[in-house]
Tab-separated table of C-alpha atoms and ligand atoms in Angstrom:
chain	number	residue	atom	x	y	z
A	28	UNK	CA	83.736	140.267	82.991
A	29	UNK	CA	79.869	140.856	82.604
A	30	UNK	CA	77.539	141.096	85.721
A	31	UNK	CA	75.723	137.590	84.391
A	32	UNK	CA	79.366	136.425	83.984
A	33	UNK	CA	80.699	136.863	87.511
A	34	UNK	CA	76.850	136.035	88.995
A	35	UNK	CA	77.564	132.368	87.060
A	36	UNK	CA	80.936	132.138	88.468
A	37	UNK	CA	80.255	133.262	91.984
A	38	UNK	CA	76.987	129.973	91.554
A	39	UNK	CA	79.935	127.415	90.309
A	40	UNK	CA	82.028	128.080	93.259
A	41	UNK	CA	79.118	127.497	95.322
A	42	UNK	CA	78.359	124.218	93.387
A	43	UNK	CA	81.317	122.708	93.748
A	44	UNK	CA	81.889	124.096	97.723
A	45	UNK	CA	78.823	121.888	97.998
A	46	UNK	CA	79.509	118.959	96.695
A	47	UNK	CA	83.339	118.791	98.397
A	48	UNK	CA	81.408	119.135	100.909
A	49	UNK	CA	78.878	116.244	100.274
A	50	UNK	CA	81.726	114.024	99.100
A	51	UNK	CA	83.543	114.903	102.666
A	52	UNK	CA	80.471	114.225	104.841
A	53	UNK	CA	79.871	111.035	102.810
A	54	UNK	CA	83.481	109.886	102.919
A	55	UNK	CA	83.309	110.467	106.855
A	56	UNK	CA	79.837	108.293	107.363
A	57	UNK	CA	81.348	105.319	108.964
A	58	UNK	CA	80.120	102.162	106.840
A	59	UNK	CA	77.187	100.289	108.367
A	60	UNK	CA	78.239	96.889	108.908
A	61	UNK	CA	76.970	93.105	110.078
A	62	UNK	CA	79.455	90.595	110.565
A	63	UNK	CA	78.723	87.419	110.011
A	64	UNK	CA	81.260	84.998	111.624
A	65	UNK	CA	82.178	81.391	113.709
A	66	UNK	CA	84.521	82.760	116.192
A	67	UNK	CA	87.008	81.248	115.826
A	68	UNK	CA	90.836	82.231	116.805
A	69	UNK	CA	90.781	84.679	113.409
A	70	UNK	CA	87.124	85.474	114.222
A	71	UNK	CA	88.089	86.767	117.387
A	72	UNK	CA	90.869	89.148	116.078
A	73	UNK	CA	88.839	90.292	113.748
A	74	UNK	CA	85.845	91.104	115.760
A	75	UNK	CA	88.399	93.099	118.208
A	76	UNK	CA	90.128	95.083	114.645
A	77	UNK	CA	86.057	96.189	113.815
A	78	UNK	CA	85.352	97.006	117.102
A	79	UNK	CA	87.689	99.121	117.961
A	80	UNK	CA	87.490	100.811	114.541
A	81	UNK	CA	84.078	102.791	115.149
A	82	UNK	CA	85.290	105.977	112.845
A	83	UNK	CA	85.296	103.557	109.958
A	84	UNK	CA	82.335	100.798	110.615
A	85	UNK	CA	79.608	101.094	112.587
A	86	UNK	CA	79.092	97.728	113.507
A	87	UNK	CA	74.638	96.969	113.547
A	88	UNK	CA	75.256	93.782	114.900
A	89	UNK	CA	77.194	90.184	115.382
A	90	UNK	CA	75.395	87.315	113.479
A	91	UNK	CA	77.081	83.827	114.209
A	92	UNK	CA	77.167	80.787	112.455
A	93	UNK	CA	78.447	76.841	113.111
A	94	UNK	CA	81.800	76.413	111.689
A	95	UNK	CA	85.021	76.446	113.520
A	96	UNK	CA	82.796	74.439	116.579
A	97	UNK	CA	79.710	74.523	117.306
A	98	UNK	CA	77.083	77.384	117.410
A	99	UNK	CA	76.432	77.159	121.056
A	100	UNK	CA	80.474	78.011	121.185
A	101	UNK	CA	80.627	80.682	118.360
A	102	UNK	CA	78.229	82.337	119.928
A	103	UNK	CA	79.552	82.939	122.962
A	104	UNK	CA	82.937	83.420	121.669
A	105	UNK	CA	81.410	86.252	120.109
A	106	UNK	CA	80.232	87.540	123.172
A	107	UNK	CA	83.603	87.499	124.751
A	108	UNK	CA	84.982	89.388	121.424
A	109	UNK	CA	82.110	91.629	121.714
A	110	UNK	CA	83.194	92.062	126.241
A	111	UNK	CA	86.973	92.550	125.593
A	112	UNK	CA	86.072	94.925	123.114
A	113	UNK	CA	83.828	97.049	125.298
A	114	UNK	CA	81.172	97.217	122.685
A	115	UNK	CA	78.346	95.157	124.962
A	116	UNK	CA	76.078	98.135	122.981
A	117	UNK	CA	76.713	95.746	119.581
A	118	UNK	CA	73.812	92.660	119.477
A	119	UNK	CA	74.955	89.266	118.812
A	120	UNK	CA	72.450	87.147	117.088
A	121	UNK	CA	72.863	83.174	117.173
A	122	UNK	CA	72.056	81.676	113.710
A	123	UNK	CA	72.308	78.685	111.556
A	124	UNK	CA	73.599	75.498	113.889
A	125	UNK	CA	74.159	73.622	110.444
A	126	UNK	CA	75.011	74.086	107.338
A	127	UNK	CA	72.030	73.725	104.181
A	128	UNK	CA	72.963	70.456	102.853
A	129	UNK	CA	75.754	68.913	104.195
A	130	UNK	CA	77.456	67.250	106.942
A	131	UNK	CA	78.658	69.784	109.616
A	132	UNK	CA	82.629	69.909	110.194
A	133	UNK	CA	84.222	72.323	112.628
A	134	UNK	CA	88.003	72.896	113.179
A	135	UNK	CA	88.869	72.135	116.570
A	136	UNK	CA	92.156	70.684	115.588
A	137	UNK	CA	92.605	74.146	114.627
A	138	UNK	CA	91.238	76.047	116.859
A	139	UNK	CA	91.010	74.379	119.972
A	140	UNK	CA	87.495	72.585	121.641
A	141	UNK	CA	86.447	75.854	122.871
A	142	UNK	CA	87.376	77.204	119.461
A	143	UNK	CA	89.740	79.782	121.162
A	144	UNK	CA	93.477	78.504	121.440
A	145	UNK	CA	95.412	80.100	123.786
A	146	UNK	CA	92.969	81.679	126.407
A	147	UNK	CA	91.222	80.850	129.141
A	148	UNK	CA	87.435	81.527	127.638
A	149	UNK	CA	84.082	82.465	130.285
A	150	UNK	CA	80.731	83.096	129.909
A	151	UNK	CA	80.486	86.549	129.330
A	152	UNK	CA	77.951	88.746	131.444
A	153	UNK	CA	76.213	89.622	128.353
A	154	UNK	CA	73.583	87.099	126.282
A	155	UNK	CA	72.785	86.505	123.132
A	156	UNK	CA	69.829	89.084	121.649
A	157	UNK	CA	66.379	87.874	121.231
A	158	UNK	CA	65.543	86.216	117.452
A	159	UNK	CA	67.390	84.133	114.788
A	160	UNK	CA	70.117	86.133	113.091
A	161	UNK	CA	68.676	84.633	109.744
A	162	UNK	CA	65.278	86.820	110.800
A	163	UNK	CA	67.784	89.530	111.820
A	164	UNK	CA	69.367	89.456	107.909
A	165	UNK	CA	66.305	89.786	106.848
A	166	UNK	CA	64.406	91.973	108.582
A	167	UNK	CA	67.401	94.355	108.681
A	168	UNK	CA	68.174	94.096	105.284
A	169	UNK	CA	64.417	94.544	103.968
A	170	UNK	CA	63.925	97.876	105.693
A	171	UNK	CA	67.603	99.282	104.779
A	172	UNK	CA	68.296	102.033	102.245
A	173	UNK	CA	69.133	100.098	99.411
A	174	UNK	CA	72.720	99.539	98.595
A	175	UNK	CA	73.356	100.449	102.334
A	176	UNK	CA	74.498	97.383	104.183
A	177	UNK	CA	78.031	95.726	104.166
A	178	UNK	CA	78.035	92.454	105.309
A	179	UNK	CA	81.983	91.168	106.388
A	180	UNK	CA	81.222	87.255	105.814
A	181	UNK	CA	84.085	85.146	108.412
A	182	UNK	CA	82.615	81.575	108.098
A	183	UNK	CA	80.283	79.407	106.593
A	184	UNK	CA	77.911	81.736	104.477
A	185	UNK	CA	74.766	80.001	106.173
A	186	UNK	CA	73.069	82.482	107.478
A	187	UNK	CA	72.806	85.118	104.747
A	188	UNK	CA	72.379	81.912	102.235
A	189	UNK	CA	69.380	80.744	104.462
A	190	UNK	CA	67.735	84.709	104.407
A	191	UNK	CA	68.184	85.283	100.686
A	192	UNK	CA	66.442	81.848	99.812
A	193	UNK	CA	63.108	82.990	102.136
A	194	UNK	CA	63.536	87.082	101.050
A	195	UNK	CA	65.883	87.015	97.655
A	196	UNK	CA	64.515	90.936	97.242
A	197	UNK	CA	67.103	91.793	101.007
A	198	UNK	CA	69.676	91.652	97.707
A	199	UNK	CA	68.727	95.428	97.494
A	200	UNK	CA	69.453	96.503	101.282
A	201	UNK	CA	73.459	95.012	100.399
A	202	UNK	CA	75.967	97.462	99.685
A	203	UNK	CA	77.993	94.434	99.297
A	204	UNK	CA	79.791	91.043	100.827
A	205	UNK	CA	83.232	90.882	101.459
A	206	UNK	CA	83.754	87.190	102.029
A	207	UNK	CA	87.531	85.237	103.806
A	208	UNK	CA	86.985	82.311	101.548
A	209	UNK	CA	88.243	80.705	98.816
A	210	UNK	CA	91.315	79.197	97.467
A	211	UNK	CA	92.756	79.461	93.768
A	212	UNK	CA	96.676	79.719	93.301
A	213	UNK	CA	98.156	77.294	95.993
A	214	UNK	CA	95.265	75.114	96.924
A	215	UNK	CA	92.918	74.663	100.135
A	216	UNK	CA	93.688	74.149	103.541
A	217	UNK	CA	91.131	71.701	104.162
A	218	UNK	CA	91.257	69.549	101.289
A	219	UNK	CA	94.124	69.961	98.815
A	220	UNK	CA	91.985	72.447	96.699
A	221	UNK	CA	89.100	73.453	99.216
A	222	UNK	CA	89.653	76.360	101.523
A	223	UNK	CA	87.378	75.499	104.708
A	224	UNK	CA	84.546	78.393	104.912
A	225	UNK	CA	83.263	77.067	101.290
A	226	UNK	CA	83.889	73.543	102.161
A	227	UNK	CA	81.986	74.066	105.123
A	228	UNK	CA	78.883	75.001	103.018
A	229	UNK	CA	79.271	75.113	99.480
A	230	UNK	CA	75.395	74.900	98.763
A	231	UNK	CA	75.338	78.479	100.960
A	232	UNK	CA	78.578	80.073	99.476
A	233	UNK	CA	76.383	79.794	95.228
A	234	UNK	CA	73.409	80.804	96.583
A	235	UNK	CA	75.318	83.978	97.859
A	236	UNK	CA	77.120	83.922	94.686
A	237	UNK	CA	73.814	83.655	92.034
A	238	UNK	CA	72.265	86.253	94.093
A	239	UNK	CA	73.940	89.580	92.064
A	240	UNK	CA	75.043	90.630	95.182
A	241	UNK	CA	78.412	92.786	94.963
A	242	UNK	CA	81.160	90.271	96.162
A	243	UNK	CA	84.997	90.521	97.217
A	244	UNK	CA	86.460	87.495	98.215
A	245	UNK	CA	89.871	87.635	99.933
A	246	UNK	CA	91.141	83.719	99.707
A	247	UNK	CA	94.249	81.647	101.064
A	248	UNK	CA	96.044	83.195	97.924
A	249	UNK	CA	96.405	86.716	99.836
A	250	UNK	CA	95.741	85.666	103.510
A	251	UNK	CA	98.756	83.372	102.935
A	252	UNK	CA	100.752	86.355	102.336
A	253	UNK	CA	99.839	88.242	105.007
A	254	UNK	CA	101.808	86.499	108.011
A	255	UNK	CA	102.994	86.887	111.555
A	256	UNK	CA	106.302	87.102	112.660
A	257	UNK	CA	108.030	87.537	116.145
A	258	UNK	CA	108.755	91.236	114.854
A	259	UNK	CA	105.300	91.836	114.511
A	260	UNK	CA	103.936	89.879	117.393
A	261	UNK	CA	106.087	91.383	119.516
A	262	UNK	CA	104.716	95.164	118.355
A	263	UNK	CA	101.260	93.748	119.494
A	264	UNK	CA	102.552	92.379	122.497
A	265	UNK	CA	104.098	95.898	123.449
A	266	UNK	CA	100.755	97.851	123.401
A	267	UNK	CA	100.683	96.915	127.001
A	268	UNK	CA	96.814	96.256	127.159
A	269	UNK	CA	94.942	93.288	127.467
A	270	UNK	CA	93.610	93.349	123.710
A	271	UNK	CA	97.307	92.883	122.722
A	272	UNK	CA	98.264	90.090	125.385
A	273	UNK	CA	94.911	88.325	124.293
A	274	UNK	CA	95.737	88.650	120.294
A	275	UNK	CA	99.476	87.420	121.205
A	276	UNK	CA	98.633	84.485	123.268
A	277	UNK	CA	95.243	83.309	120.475
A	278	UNK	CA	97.682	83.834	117.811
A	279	UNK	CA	101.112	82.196	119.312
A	280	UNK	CA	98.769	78.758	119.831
A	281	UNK	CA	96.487	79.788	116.444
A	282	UNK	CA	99.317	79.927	113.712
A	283	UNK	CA	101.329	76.974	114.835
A	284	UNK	CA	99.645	74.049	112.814
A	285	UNK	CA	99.790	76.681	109.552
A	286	UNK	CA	103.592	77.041	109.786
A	287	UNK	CA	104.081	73.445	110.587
A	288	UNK	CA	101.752	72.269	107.737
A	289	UNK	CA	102.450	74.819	104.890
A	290	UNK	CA	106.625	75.445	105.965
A	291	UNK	CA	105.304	79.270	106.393
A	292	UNK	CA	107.594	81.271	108.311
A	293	UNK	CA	104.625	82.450	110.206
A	294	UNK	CA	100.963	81.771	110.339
A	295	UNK	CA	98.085	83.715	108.734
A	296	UNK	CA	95.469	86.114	110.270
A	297	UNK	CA	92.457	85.014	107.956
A	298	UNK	CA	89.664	86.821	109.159
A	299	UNK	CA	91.192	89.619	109.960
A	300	UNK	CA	92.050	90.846	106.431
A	301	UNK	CA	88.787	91.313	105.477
A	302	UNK	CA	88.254	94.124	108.294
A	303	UNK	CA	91.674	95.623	107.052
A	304	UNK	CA	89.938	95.963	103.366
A	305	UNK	CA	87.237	97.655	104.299
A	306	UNK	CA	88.987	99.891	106.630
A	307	UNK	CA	92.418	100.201	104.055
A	308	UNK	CA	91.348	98.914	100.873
A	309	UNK	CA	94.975	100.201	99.373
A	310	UNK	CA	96.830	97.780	101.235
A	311	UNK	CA	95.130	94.870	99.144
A	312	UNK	CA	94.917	94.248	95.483
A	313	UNK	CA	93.206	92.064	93.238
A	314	UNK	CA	90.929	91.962	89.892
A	315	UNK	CA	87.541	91.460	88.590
A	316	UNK	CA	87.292	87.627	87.710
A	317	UNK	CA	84.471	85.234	86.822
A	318	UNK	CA	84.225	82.229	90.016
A	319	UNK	CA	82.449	79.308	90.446
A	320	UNK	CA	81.872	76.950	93.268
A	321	UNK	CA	82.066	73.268	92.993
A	322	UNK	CA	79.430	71.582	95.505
A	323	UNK	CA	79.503	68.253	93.802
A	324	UNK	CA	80.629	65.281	95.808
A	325	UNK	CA	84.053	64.386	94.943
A	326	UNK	CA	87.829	65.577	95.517
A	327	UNK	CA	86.640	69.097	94.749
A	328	UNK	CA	84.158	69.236	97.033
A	329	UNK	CA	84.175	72.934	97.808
A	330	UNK	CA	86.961	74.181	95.657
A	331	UNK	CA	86.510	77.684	94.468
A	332	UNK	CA	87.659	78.061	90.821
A	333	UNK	CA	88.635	81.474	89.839
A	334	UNK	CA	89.185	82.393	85.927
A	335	UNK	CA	92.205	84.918	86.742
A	336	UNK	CA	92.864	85.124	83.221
A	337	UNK	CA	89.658	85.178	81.463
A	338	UNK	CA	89.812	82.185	79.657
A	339	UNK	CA	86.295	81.375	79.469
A	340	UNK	CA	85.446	84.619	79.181
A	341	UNK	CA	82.719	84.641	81.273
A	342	UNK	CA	81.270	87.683	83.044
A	343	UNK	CA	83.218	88.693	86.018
A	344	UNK	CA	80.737	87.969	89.320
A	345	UNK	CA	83.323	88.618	92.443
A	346	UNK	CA	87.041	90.919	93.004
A	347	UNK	CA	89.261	88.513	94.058
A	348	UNK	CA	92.071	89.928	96.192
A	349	UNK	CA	95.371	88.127	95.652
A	350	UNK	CA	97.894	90.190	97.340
A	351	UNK	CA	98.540	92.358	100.366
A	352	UNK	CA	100.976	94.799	102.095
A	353	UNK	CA	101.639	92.434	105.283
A	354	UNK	CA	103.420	95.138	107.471
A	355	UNK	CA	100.560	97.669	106.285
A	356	UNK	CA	97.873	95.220	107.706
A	357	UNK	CA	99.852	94.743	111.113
A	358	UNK	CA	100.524	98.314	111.885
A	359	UNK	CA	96.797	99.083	111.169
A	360	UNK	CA	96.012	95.780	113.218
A	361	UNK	CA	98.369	97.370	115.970
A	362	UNK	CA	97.189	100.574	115.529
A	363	UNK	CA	93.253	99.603	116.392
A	364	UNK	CA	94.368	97.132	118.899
A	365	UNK	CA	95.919	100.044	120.820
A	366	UNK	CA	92.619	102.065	122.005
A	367	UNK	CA	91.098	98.960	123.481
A	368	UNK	CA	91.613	98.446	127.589
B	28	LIG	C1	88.883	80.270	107.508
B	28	LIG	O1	88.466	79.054	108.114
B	28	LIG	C2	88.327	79.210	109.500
B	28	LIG	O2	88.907	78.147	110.171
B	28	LIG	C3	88.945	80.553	109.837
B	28	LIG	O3	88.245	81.165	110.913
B	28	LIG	C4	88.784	81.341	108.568
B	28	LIG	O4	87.524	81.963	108.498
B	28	LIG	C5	90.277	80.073	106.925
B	28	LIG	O5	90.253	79.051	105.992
B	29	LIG	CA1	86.115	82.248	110.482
């Protein structure tokens, strides 16, 4: 081999050292993350998964929304996520009390007047931080990197609806929205067809949905699939700390109506799948589909149509997950839930 030969050869090495290297560094960057949520039994679980996940996401910052009760309650439920977590370094921004157009609903029957079955709730030491999480959204997003910024949406989509309308160019600073919402195979669970985050605020879930953003929606067609059971309650229960007794007890009084209502042999974590996606995207699956919202008045009032098969051929605007590993997402649950106090 000629001198210029191995000099080129001895450069490509380098090359490529550098950019496994790159790829490494970048794969180990833990994702920068705002949750948007209405805590919420599934909320709460979910909050505790992200939180104790800090390799993975680095959390910027709790933004709350009305939905399961009222904002005054998400909030601090939040908080007490935020407390049990050990993460009082994560800010938790109050936002919309209402949604754009409609008549609020909450879920109490669901999840309990405090909107935390189960527990015993407090006021947590901590308070809320200073501003609107809808300024928050946008002032965030506006000075991000663009394409930087995952948002994990757990409720009503309010907030981020309310900040794109007054600053549509924050669209750049999102990386991309992975939304619990949405019902296509089996029907709602607040209306026969109408899953409740998108019947909560339609209006707020299209103006998410025209804005381009990147979108993954895991519905009731996957978080219906992905259940409790004694088995795997009881591996929660036997982490011994107090993140596991408080998951056990919110989830022993949270999945009862489910199972009742649906004949499920156990009741579904919602919320929490969406921080098992972004941590363990492999346990889920889904494809690229064209959806549209209905916010007309009427008995489809929030229903989310999905085209699963293309049949309008439309361009595909969200992934819609429709299955995932169950066990997968409780050992990973388990796993997280096991370095928290
Ligand atoms: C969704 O609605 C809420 O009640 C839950 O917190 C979850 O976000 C499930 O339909
Ligand atoms: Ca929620």
């Amino acid at each position: 081999m000629s001198v210029v030969a191995k000099k080129a050869k001895r450069l490509l090495r380098g090359v490529l050292l550098m950019s496994a290297l790159t790829a490494a560094v970048a794969q180990a960057a833990p994702r920068d993350l705002i949750i948007d949520t209405d805590p919420g039994a599934d909320d709460v679980v979910a909050l505790l998964f992200a939180l104790a996940s800090p390799e993975e996401l680095k959390v910027r910052a709790i933004t709350t929304v009305a939905g399961n009760v009222r904002l005054d309650k998400t909030s601090r439920n939040a908080r007490l996520a935020r407390e049990w977590a050990g993460r009082e370094d994560v800010p938790v921004y109050a936002g919309a009390p209402k949604p754009l157009l409609r008549t609020p609903i909450y879920a109490a029957n669901i999840h309990g007047e405090e909107g935390l079955p189960g527990i015993p709730v407090h006021e947590p030491k901590k308070g809320l931080a200073q501003g609107n999480a809808v300024q928050y959204l946008i002032d965030t997003l506006s000075k991000a990197e663009p394409h930087s910024i995952t948002i994990a949406m757990l409720g009503p989509q309010t907030n981020l609806a309310l900040a794109l309308i007054q600053a549509p160019e924050i669209v750049n600073g999102i990386k991309e929205v992975v939304v619990m919402g949405g019902a296509h195979f089996n029907g709602g669970n607040i209306t026969p067809v109408a899953e409740f985050n998108l019947f909560a605020d339609p209006q707020a879930a299209e103006v998410v949905l025209k804005s381009g953003v990147k979108l993954t929606y895991l519905p009731l067609d996957v978080t219906h699939k992905v259940l409790t059971s004694e088995a795997r309650l009881k591996q929660i229960a036997a982490l011994n700390n107090n993140a596991g007794k408080l998951v056990v007890d919110i989830l022993n009084a949270y999945v009862k109506a489910d199972m009742e209502h649906y004949g499920l042999p156990g009741g579904p974590v919602h919320d929490a799948s969406v921080i098992a996606y972004l941590l363990k995207p492999e346990l889920f699956s889904g494809r690229q589909v064209n959806m549209v919202v209905d916010s007309r008045e009427g008995p489809t009032f929030g229903q989310t149509v999905a085209d699963w098969y293309n049949t309008l051929e439309q361009p595909a605007n969200v992934t819609w997950i429709d299955s995932g590993d169950a066990q997968g997402f409780f050992d990973l649950l388990s796993s997280r839930l096991a370095r928290l106090k």
